Amino acid sequence: MPQATPAMNDDIASTFRFPAAGRKKVTAAFDGGRLTSDGGVLLLAQAERTMGICQRLAACIADWRDPARVVHRLDDILRARVFAIACGYEDADDLDALRDDPGFRLALGKLPGSGAGLASQPTMSRWENAPTTRELARMMAAMIDIYCASYPAPPAAVTLDIDDTCDVVHGYQQLSFWNGHHGERCFLPIHVYDTATGRPVAMLLRTGKTPSGVEAAGHIRRLVRHIRRNWPETHITIRGDGHYGRPEVMAFCEAASVDYVFGLPTNAALRGDPVIVAVADACAVKRAQRQYPVLRTYAETSYGAKSWNCQRRVVARIEASTMGMDIRYVVTSLAKGSAEHIYDTLYCARGNAENLIKRHKTQLASDRTSCRSANANQMRLILHTAAYWLLWRIQQEIPKATALAAAEFATLRLRLLKVAARVIETATRIRVAFASACPDASVFRAIAISLRPAPT
């Protein structure tokens, strides 16, 4: 264990004052002993043990170290990094300060007062840069396996939302590219979610330009192929915005018996379609006659662009208002369902995927992709997704009648992970003493009991 210098000990032991309370002096010092401010990391450890995420990821990486000289197992190195990210310590530098935190030591199965501490920042950074492109591909496949294993049984059908998001770079890094739409030099990583349940499926770092139809079709083909290895009978529906409504993507989905609902950019042919023009004119007239501020209606037509090999069903959402006419288009392989259902119920539901992306980026800092190497940044994206899984798993165990059941990850971190505790080690046992006044003690206890492994 690292030893504090005399100067550090003097700073920790020296007292300082706060305003008096009840005519009594108030003094303080950092001499409370074996305390942790992240007692909820033990919940993360139970969730990780249940899902086996870090062990699966570690199995994808070749460990070239001499086994006789290994102090920190590879899965423990990944485990410590993922726990730290979930607790809000997104930089590897933070691990130097957390090496001897008793809560983190217990979470990794180490005694709080003896033996080696957690892996240091240099060790973390070396392993972030270690995986090869082939190993990263195996890790991304393992993340899809984790998604499939999160269901107790293969579902009859799933709807997956695919989208890309702007990840501003910190310099001239590999894969960075100027994007005129965002006005930034950035990456445009692809995120895939099972939005109905909030489960992450796949995260892929890529260059900062909009994916072409060939590229998007390749990513979706690999995703579908791997899901079907786990769920051969599950029906898959893919949703996405206009970036993914490409002929190559639609042709693959139709050949693979995958349904799709994609946004479709407007063009002169769609704007001049007689069916849509007739419905739009009727909507505008009705709105004007009845003096509605806004009137919405729907239409559908069969449309085939020059680059398509067939006619496809296109749904139009038509909205007339005092500001003019606004028409949005969606192309789909679904034959059933009204135009209103396709647009409002199915397509608009993909908007929640943007909330999940925002949660991934802002609450778990997954846009901290500041490494020079593209492989290292992809590794970071995988580690942050693993942290997402652990917080999602904890969220599933929260009693549904409590307010925290629908809380954001930042709230769960504040209320359940950032919990102070005293760690007391005796000859035969270790006791973790949480604050008696903890406002979420009942929820914390319920989660811990629910995640407790069954006796063997």
Tab-separated table of N, CA and C in Angstrom, residues 37-45 87 394 416-419 434 444:
chain	number	residue	atom	x	y	z
A	37	SER	N	-16.674	7.377	0.813
A	37	SER	CA	-17.791	8.233	0.396
A	37	SER	C	-18.561	7.600	-0.753
A	38	ASP	N	-18.193	6.374	-1.140
A	38	ASP	CA	-18.847	5.664	-2.248
A	38	ASP	C	-19.291	4.282	-1.794
A	39	GLY	N	-20.047	4.244	-0.699
A	39	GLY	CA	-20.493	2.958	-0.185
A	39	GLY	C	-21.351	2.189	-1.169
A	40	GLY	N	-22.033	2.904	-2.074
A	40	GLY	CA	-22.876	2.232	-3.062
A	40	GLY	C	-22.116	1.463	-4.107
A	41	VAL	N	-20.775	1.561	-4.111
A	41	VAL	CA	-19.994	0.763	-5.056
A	41	VAL	C	-20.191	-0.731	-4.790
A	42	LEU	N	-20.605	-1.073	-3.567
A	42	LEU	CA	-20.896	-2.476	-3.267
A	42	LEU	C	-22.120	-2.964	-4.035
A	43	LEU	N	-23.075	-2.063	-4.285
A	43	LEU	CA	-24.216	-2.429	-5.133
A	43	LEU	C	-23.759	-2.685	-6.567
A	44	LEU	N	-22.854	-1.821	-7.050
A	44	LEU	CA	-22.313	-2.023	-8.396
A	44	LEU	C	-21.611	-3.371	-8.494
A	45	ALA	N	-20.871	-3.724	-7.437
A	45	ALA	CA	-20.156	-4.997	-7.443
A	45	ALA	C	-21.127	-6.172	-7.523
A	87	CYS	N	-19.372	5.645	-10.641
A	87	CYS	CA	-19.412	6.519	-9.463
A	87	CYS	C	-19.060	7.960	-9.794
A	394	ILE	N	-29.049	-1.897	-11.569
A	394	ILE	CA	-29.480	-1.434	-10.245
A	394	ILE	C	-30.865	-0.808	-10.339
A	416	LEU	N	-27.719	6.760	-4.273
A	416	LEU	CA	-27.437	5.372	-3.903
A	416	LEU	C	-25.960	5.006	-3.911
A	417	LEU	N	-25.148	5.686	-4.725
A	417	LEU	CA	-23.729	5.350	-4.783
A	417	LEU	C	-22.893	6.240	-3.876
A	418	LYS	N	-23.200	7.521	-3.857
A	418	LYS	CA	-22.445	8.459	-3.026
A	418	LYS	C	-22.982	8.425	-1.591
A	419	VAL	N	-22.816	7.281	-0.962
A	419	VAL	CA	-23.311	7.039	0.392
A	419	VAL	C	-22.110	6.770	1.298
A	434	PHE	N	-23.317	2.073	7.454
A	434	PHE	CA	-23.834	3.234	6.732
A	434	PHE	C	-24.472	4.211	7.721
A	444	PHE	N	-31.909	1.162	-0.653
A	444	PHE	CA	-30.570	0.581	-0.721
A	444	PHE	C	-30.608	-0.860	-0.229
